[in-house]
Tab-separated table of C-alpha atoms in Angstrom:
chain	number	residue	atom	x	y	z
Q	734	MET	CA	17.102	-41.633	-7.890
Q	735	VAL	CA	13.588	-40.376	-7.074
Q	736	PHE	CA	15.046	-37.116	-5.755
Q	737	TYR	CA	17.012	-36.668	-8.974
Q	738	SER	CA	13.882	-37.292	-11.043
Q	739	PHE	CA	11.923	-34.617	-9.170
Q	740	LEU	CA	14.808	-32.168	-9.534
Q	741	VAL	CA	15.202	-32.792	-13.256
Q	742	VAL	CA	11.477	-32.176	-13.798
Q	743	ASN	CA	11.840	-28.661	-12.381
Q	744	PHE	CA	14.432	-27.819	-15.025
Q	745	ARG	CA	13.164	-29.830	-18.000
Q	746	ASN	CA	9.556	-28.736	-17.664
Q	747	LYS	CA	9.473	-25.468	-19.616
Q	748	PHE	CA	6.624	-23.994	-17.590
Q	749	LEU	CA	8.275	-24.758	-14.223
Q	750	PHE	CA	11.673	-23.565	-15.420
Q	751	PHE	CA	10.190	-20.275	-16.590
Q	752	MET	CA	8.083	-19.676	-13.463
Q	753	ASN	CA	10.696	-20.778	-10.920
Q	754	ILE	CA	13.968	-19.619	-12.500
Q	755	LEU	CA	13.528	-17.213	-15.408
Q	756	LEU	CA	10.544	-15.128	-14.267
Q	757	PRO	CA	12.146	-13.984	-10.967
Q	758	VAL	CA	15.206	-12.801	-12.917
Q	759	VAL	CA	12.937	-10.974	-15.382
Q	760	PHE	CA	11.161	-9.303	-12.441
Q	761	ILE	CA	14.492	-8.214	-10.974
Q	762	ILE	CA	15.580	-6.643	-14.263
Q	763	LEU	CA	12.231	-4.868	-14.742
Q	764	PHE	CA	11.929	-3.545	-11.193
Q	765	GLY	CA	15.603	-2.648	-11.073
Q	766	ALA	CA	15.350	-0.689	-14.317
Q	767	VAL	CA	12.329	1.246	-13.019
Q	768	PHE	CA	13.053	1.721	-9.326
Q	769	GLY	CA	16.841	1.605	-9.468
Q	770	LYS	CA	16.848	4.997	-11.162
Q	771	GLN	CA	14.947	6.434	-8.230
Q	772	GLU	CA	17.618	5.469	-5.729
Q	773	SER	CA	19.241	8.633	-4.442
Q	774	GLY	CA	22.355	6.860	-3.260
Q	775	LEU	CA	24.025	7.969	-0.051
Q	776	SER	CA	22.004	9.978	2.486
Q	777	VAL	CA	23.788	11.824	5.283
Q	778	GLY	CA	22.444	14.008	8.059
Q	779	TYR	CA	24.881	16.515	9.558
Q	780	PHE	CA	25.002	18.934	12.484
Q	781	SER	CA	27.550	21.679	12.960
Q	782	ASP	CA	28.037	24.001	15.950
Q	783	ARG	CA	29.727	26.461	13.595
Q	784	PRO	CA	27.872	28.369	10.894
Q	785	LEU	CA	28.884	26.980	7.525
Q	786	SER	CA	27.452	26.707	4.058
Q	787	PHE	CA	27.702	23.142	2.853
Q	788	GLU	CA	25.862	21.605	-0.076
Q	789	ALA	CA	26.409	18.062	-1.315
Q	790	ALA	CA	24.130	15.474	-2.908
Q	791	GLY	CA	22.334	13.481	-0.235
Q	792	TRP	CA	23.562	15.637	2.682
Q	793	GLN	CA	20.930	17.284	4.885
Q	794	GLU	CA	21.518	19.677	7.786
Q	795	LEU	CA	20.068	18.777	11.195
Q	796	GLU	CA	18.737	21.402	13.592
Q	797	ASN	CA	19.837	19.617	16.751
Q	798	ILE	CA	22.383	17.049	17.854
Q	799	PRO	CA	20.613	13.654	17.628
Q	800	ASP	CA	20.786	11.284	20.575
Q	801	ASN	CA	21.582	7.581	20.208
Q	802	ASP	CA	17.944	6.588	19.814
Q	803	GLU	CA	17.367	9.190	17.100
Q	804	ILE	CA	20.503	8.046	15.285
Q	805	GLU	CA	19.354	4.421	15.267
Q	806	LYS	CA	15.839	5.252	14.065
Q	807	SER	CA	16.848	7.753	11.399
Q	808	SER	CA	16.708	6.854	7.712
Q	809	PHE	CA	20.180	8.278	6.996
Q	810	ASP	CA	23.067	6.037	5.950
Q	811	ALA	CA	25.316	8.083	8.227
Q	812	ILE	CA	25.093	11.016	10.604
Q	813	VAL	CA	27.925	13.535	10.994
Q	814	VAL	CA	28.131	15.581	14.187
Q	815	ALA	CA	30.674	18.410	14.224
Q	816	ARG	CA	31.101	20.162	17.573
Q	817	GLU	CA	33.836	21.573	19.795
Q	818	GLY	CA	36.466	21.083	17.088
Q	819	LYS	CA	35.717	17.371	16.592
Q	820	ILE	CA	33.741	15.476	13.992
Q	821	ASP	CA	31.947	12.239	14.915
Q	822	VAL	CA	30.682	10.095	12.063
Q	823	TYR	CA	27.990	7.549	12.944
Q	824	ILE	CA	27.986	4.955	10.160
Q	825	LYS	CA	24.773	2.969	9.707
Q	826	SER	CA	25.165	1.599	6.197
Q	827	ALA	CA	27.899	0.037	4.086
Q	828	LEU	CA	27.038	2.658	1.466
Q	829	PHE	CA	28.918	5.262	3.489
Q	830	GLU	CA	32.642	5.680	3.006
Q	831	ASN	CA	35.100	8.408	4.000
Q	832	SER	CA	34.385	10.118	0.733
Q	833	TYR	CA	35.300	13.360	-0.956
Q	834	ASP	CA	32.187	15.019	0.505
Q	835	LEU	CA	33.322	14.238	4.051
Q	836	GLU	CA	36.756	15.753	3.354
Q	837	VAL	CA	35.111	18.900	1.976
Q	838	PHE	CA	32.864	19.091	5.051
Q	839	LYS	CA	35.917	18.749	7.284
Q	840	LEU	CA	37.718	21.604	5.513
Q	841	LYS	CA	34.670	23.888	5.621
Q	842	TYR	CA	34.175	23.170	9.317
Q	843	ALA	CA	37.832	23.895	10.022
Q	844	SER	CA	37.813	27.121	8.007
Q	845	ALA	CA	34.677	28.321	9.816
Q	846	ASN	CA	36.838	28.884	12.902
Q	847	ARG	CA	40.221	29.139	11.184
Q	848	THR	CA	41.600	25.987	12.759
Q	849	SER	CA	43.899	23.761	10.762
Q	850	ILE	CA	43.417	20.296	12.317
Q	851	ILE	CA	40.102	18.616	12.957
Q	852	ASN	CA	39.850	15.153	14.496
Q	853	VAL	CA	37.408	12.838	12.706
Q	854	LYS	CA	36.216	9.773	14.628
Q	855	ALA	CA	34.091	7.046	13.033
Q	856	HIS	CA	31.454	5.134	15.014
Q	857	GLN	CA	30.011	1.957	13.456
Q	858	ILE	CA	26.356	1.655	14.392
Q	859	THR	CA	25.256	-1.986	14.428
Q	860	ILE	CA	21.473	-1.802	14.328
Q	861	GLY	CA	20.867	-4.260	11.515
Q	862	LYS	CA	20.334	-3.543	7.861
Q	863	ASN	CA	18.210	-0.734	6.475
Q	864	LEU	CA	16.427	-1.721	3.269
Q	865	SER	CA	16.131	0.745	0.441
Q	866	ASP	CA	12.939	0.700	-1.637
Q	867	LEU	CA	14.720	-1.263	-4.351
Q	868	GLU	CA	16.092	-3.825	-1.883
Q	869	TYR	CA	12.628	-4.216	-0.332
Q	870	ILE	CA	11.223	-5.049	-3.762
Q	871	MET	CA	14.042	-7.455	-4.586
Q	872	ILE	CA	13.421	-9.432	-1.414
Q	873	GLY	CA	9.784	-9.434	-2.527
Q	874	VAL	CA	10.853	-11.044	-5.804
Q	875	ILE	CA	12.523	-13.833	-3.797
Q	876	SER	CA	9.311	-14.313	-1.804
Q	877	ILE	CA	7.273	-14.601	-5.000
Q	878	SER	CA	9.797	-17.006	-6.553
Q	879	LEU	CA	9.483	-19.319	-3.531
Q	880	LEU	CA	5.685	-19.045	-3.842
Q	881	SER	CA	6.021	-20.296	-7.415
Q	882	VAL	CA	8.365	-23.159	-6.484
Q	883	GLY	CA	6.219	-24.504	-3.631
Q	884	LEU	CA	2.817	-23.774	-5.169
Q	885	ASN	CA	3.624	-25.493	-8.468
Q	886	ALA	CA	5.185	-28.455	-6.660
Q	887	GLY	CA	2.048	-28.974	-4.571
Q	888	VAL	CA	-0.321	-28.591	-7.517
Q	889	ASN	CA	1.738	-30.949	-9.683
Q	890	ILE	CA	1.159	-33.757	-7.179
Q	891	TYR	CA	-2.275	-33.982	-8.766
Q	892	THR	CA	-2.114	-32.332	-12.188
Q	893	ASP	CA	0.939	-34.165	-13.479
Q	894	TYR	CA	1.905	-37.026	-11.173
Q	895	VAL	CA	-1.640	-38.388	-10.856
Q	896	ARG	CA	-2.984	-37.647	-14.318
Q	897	TYR	CA	0.013	-39.171	-16.068
Q	898	GLY	CA	0.016	-42.310	-13.950
Q	899	LEU	CA	3.143	-41.681	-11.857
Q	900	PHE	CA	1.470	-42.744	-8.620
Q	901	LYS	CA	-0.015	-45.787	-10.307
Q	902	ARG	CA	3.465	-46.974	-11.226
Q	903	LEU	CA	4.993	-46.011	-7.888
Q	904	ALA	CA	2.295	-47.930	-6.016
Q	905	THR	CA	3.746	-51.151	-7.443
Q	906	THR	CA	7.245	-50.374	-6.128
Q	907	PRO	CA	8.620	-50.571	-2.567
Q	908	ILE	CA	9.070	-46.775	-2.476
Q	909	SER	CA	7.320	-45.370	0.598
Q	910	ALA	CA	5.209	-42.232	0.785
Q	911	SER	CA	7.751	-40.624	3.127
Q	912	ASN	CA	10.529	-41.309	0.615
Q	913	LEU	CA	8.480	-39.671	-2.124
Q	914	LEU	CA	7.701	-36.670	0.059
Q	915	ILE	CA	11.301	-36.123	1.155
Q	916	SER	CA	12.520	-36.488	-2.443
Q	917	SER	CA	9.952	-34.007	-3.730
Q	918	VAL	CA	10.556	-31.535	-0.914
Q	919	GLY	CA	14.334	-31.828	-1.237
Q	920	ALA	CA	14.242	-31.231	-5.002
Q	921	ASN	CA	12.069	-28.142	-4.599
Q	922	ILE	CA	14.196	-26.767	-1.755
Q	923	ILE	CA	17.238	-27.011	-4.049
Q	924	THR	CA	15.223	-25.263	-6.774
Q	925	GLY	CA	14.224	-22.544	-4.293
Q	926	LEU	CA	17.825	-22.012	-3.215
Q	927	ILE	CA	18.954	-21.732	-6.846
Q	928	SER	CA	16.127	-19.320	-7.687
Q	929	SER	CA	16.759	-17.051	-4.685
Q	930	PHE	CA	20.527	-17.144	-5.256
Q	931	LEU	CA	20.064	-16.029	-8.880
Q	932	VAL	CA	17.880	-13.131	-7.746
Q	933	ILE	CA	20.492	-12.008	-5.205
Q	934	LEU	CA	23.335	-12.402	-7.718
Q	935	THR	CA	21.484	-10.543	-10.488
Q	936	SER	CA	20.509	-7.670	-8.196
Q	937	LYS	CA	24.092	-7.345	-6.976
Q	938	ILE	CA	25.699	-7.437	-10.434
Q	939	LEU	CA	23.216	-5.255	-12.314
Q	940	PHE	CA	22.002	-2.834	-9.650
Q	941	LYS	CA	24.597	-3.015	-6.836
Q	942	ALA	CA	21.840	-3.876	-4.360
Q	943	ASP	CA	23.182	-4.697	-0.918
Q	944	ILE	CA	21.233	-7.909	-0.304
Q	945	VAL	CA	24.139	-10.336	-0.293
Q	946	ILE	CA	23.669	-12.578	2.740
Q	947	PRO	CA	26.534	-12.504	5.272
Q	948	PRO	CA	28.130	-15.943	5.871
Q	949	SER	CA	26.962	-15.907	9.491
Q	950	ARG	CA	23.325	-15.584	8.338
Q	951	VAL	CA	23.432	-18.332	5.683
Q	952	PRO	CA	22.020	-21.050	8.013
Q	953	ILE	CA	19.022	-18.812	8.778
Q	954	TYR	CA	18.606	-18.090	5.066
Q	955	ILE	CA	18.515	-21.827	4.265
Q	956	LEU	CA	16.021	-22.379	7.087
Q	957	VAL	CA	13.758	-19.657	5.680
Q	958	VAL	CA	13.915	-21.139	2.162
Q	959	ILE	CA	13.019	-24.604	3.504
Q	960	SER	CA	10.049	-23.396	5.545
Q	961	SER	CA	8.850	-21.102	2.729
Q	962	VAL	CA	8.907	-23.837	0.095
Q	963	LEU	CA	7.055	-26.189	2.454
Q	964	LEU	CA	4.432	-23.552	3.296
Q	965	ASN	CA	3.670	-22.933	-0.362
Q	966	LEU	CA	3.824	-26.648	-1.155
Q	967	ALA	CA	1.093	-27.195	1.443
Q	968	LEU	CA	-0.990	-24.482	-0.218
Q	969	GLY	CA	-0.476	-26.075	-3.636
Q	970	ALA	CA	-1.343	-29.554	-2.352
Q	971	LEU	CA	-4.582	-28.242	-0.807
Q	972	ILE	CA	-5.506	-26.583	-4.111
Q	973	GLY	CA	-4.797	-29.832	-5.949
Q	974	LEU	CA	-6.969	-31.829	-3.561
Q	975	SER	CA	-9.801	-29.289	-3.638
Q	976	PHE	CA	-9.991	-28.319	-7.303
Q	977	ARG	CA	-8.561	-31.382	-9.089
Q	978	LYS	CA	-8.573	-30.660	-12.840
Q	979	ALA	CA	-8.937	-26.906	-12.303
Q	980	ALA	CA	-6.022	-26.809	-9.849
Q	981	LYS	CA	-3.501	-25.240	-12.241
Q	982	GLY	CA	-5.866	-22.427	-13.176
Q	983	VAL	CA	-6.730	-21.716	-9.545
Q	984	ALA	CA	-3.038	-21.748	-8.605
Q	985	GLN	CA	-2.177	-19.193	-11.297
Q	986	LEU	CA	-5.067	-16.988	-10.194
Q	987	LEU	CA	-3.854	-17.079	-6.588
Q	988	TYR	CA	-0.293	-16.441	-7.742
Q	989	THR	CA	-1.431	-13.265	-9.520
Q	990	LEU	CA	-3.556	-12.083	-6.606
Q	991	PHE	CA	-0.757	-12.716	-4.118
Q	992	ILE	CA	1.616	-10.571	-6.159
Q	993	PHE	CA	-0.667	-7.559	-5.754
Q	994	PHE	CA	-2.103	-8.090	-2.280
Q	995	SER	CA	0.802	-9.529	-0.268
Q	996	GLY	CA	2.602	-6.171	-0.001
Q	997	VAL	CA	5.986	-7.647	-0.947
Q	998	TYR	CA	6.580	-5.212	-3.800
Q	999	PHE	CA	5.613	-2.199	-1.704
Q	1000	PRO	CA	4.814	-1.668	1.990
Q	1001	ILE	CA	1.310	-2.706	3.038
Q	1002	GLU	CA	0.763	0.834	4.370
Q	1003	PHE	CA	0.580	1.996	0.748
Q	1004	MET	CA	-2.472	-0.185	0.122
Q	1005	PRO	CA	-6.054	1.063	0.668
Q	1006	LYS	CA	-7.207	0.179	4.187
Q	1007	SER	CA	-10.007	-2.029	2.894
Q	1008	TYR	CA	-7.485	-4.236	1.095
Q	1009	ARG	CA	-4.835	-4.511	3.802
Q	1010	ILE	CA	-6.628	-7.366	5.551
Q	1011	VAL	CA	-6.208	-9.482	2.386
Q	1012	SER	CA	-2.441	-9.418	2.825
Q	1013	TYR	CA	-2.743	-11.382	6.067
Q	1014	ILE	CA	-3.921	-14.488	4.185
Q	1015	THR	CA	-1.145	-14.410	1.562
Q	1016	THR	CA	1.910	-16.602	2.082
Q	1017	PRO	CA	4.468	-14.216	0.472
Q	1018	ARG	CA	3.739	-11.631	3.184
Q	1019	TYR	CA	5.117	-13.958	5.863
Q	1020	VAL	CA	7.973	-15.192	3.676
Q	1021	HIS	CA	8.985	-11.578	3.100
Q	1022	MET	CA	8.978	-10.952	6.853
Q	1023	LEU	CA	11.144	-14.037	7.415
Q	1024	PHE	CA	13.611	-12.842	4.793
Q	1025	GLN	CA	13.834	-9.424	6.428
Q	1026	LYS	CA	14.818	-11.253	9.601
Q	1027	VAL	CA	17.628	-12.901	7.622
Q	1028	TYR	CA	19.019	-9.386	7.148
Q	1029	ASP	CA	18.619	-8.679	10.880
Q	1030	ILE	CA	15.723	-6.280	10.360
Q	1031	ASP	CA	13.594	-6.167	13.481
Q	1032	VAL	CA	10.176	-6.995	11.999
Q	1033	LEU	CA	9.793	-10.188	14.047
Q	1034	SER	CA	10.993	-11.208	17.462
Q	1035	ASN	CA	13.252	-14.262	17.599
Q	1036	THR	CA	10.415	-16.223	19.188
Q	1037	ALA	CA	7.931	-15.257	16.468
Q	1038	PHE	CA	10.496	-16.084	13.787
Q	1039	PHE	CA	11.083	-19.627	15.016
Q	1040	ILE	CA	7.364	-20.209	15.628
Q	1041	LEU	CA	6.606	-19.281	12.007
Q	1042	VAL	CA	9.486	-21.330	10.595
Q	1043	THR	CA	8.533	-24.382	12.656
Q	1044	SER	CA	4.812	-24.052	11.864
Q	1045	PHE	CA	5.391	-23.663	8.120
Q	1046	THR	CA	7.761	-26.645	8.036
Q	1047	LEU	CA	5.381	-28.921	9.927
Q	1048	LEU	CA	2.402	-27.774	7.861
Q	1049	GLY	CA	4.244	-28.556	4.630
Q	1050	PHE	CA	5.217	-32.055	5.748
Q	1051	ILE	CA	1.777	-32.880	7.166
Q	1052	VAL	CA	-0.230	-31.708	4.137
Q	1053	GLY	CA	2.301	-33.041	1.634
Q	1054	SER	CA	2.410	-36.443	3.343
Q	1055	TYR	CA	-1.388	-36.644	3.467
Q	1056	SER	CA	-1.687	-35.723	-0.212
Q	1057	ILE	CA	0.857	-38.286	-1.396
Q	1058	LYS	CA	-0.570	-41.085	0.778
Q	1059	LEU	CA	-4.071	-40.304	-0.478
Q	1060	HIS	CA	-3.006	-40.449	-4.125
Q	1061	LEU	CA	-1.020	-43.642	-3.638
Q	1062	LYS	CA	-4.043	-45.265	-1.991
Q	1063	GLN	CA	-6.353	-44.128	-4.783
Q	1064	ARG	CA	-4.101	-45.599	-7.445
């Protein structure tokens, strides 16, 4: 019952519903409309041992045959190597298909030496997912949405639950602090999952962004959402304890600053050097890194990933438990 009450608040409270559910979708539409037009689509690097003139959108000629390491590190969605009468296609992204351009390339390569049959062999390169600029930003929107969910939940422990007498009433019931904490955390984790799912669904439907999570990675995705919500809940609870009546204003200020300085809407390398250090104290930066790991992008080692997830989860429970027990005692 307590869990249900916390969950309903997130959807009935107009401010929380807008910040946690509607605003991330608005961000997706805005960023998708602006940056989606800049996506160049498929990018292919090709090498040919026969002189040929080939022009196609997104195709770029290579001077030398790339080795395996160069293929893995390249930014191309696929690399085509035509030599000794054979064509090898190294596929790195789901964007690449045996398209019309590949058939034209095959015919031009064959005609360059007047041979009629060319063998084309596809090689699937499994090196994890490569994020486009748009996909990078959309994962950033998820990180910011989870910041909103956890931050507002932590701040509301004081601004709403205390000020409107919720803890005073609960103190007279047999409900324990741990029950309250688990109910609050559970409700906000569900809210975070719904918010992130809507962002992924919207980006897929409107902009064809390839950020749908494979079934095998869903458990890791849920783990990241849980730890992210708890991390931001701890931050919100600390703000509530420190600033009391001004907590909501401070939280919104931090929310705005984190959007600009966390580097989740653009790589940190784009920021002035003097500001880069600020990103290291913003929670969305680490949430964004965890989400990249969900897509098997090698930004964190497995050990670092689980250390962060475990630390964020424990921090959220410790700070949240302390905050609730303190407020119950004060009432």
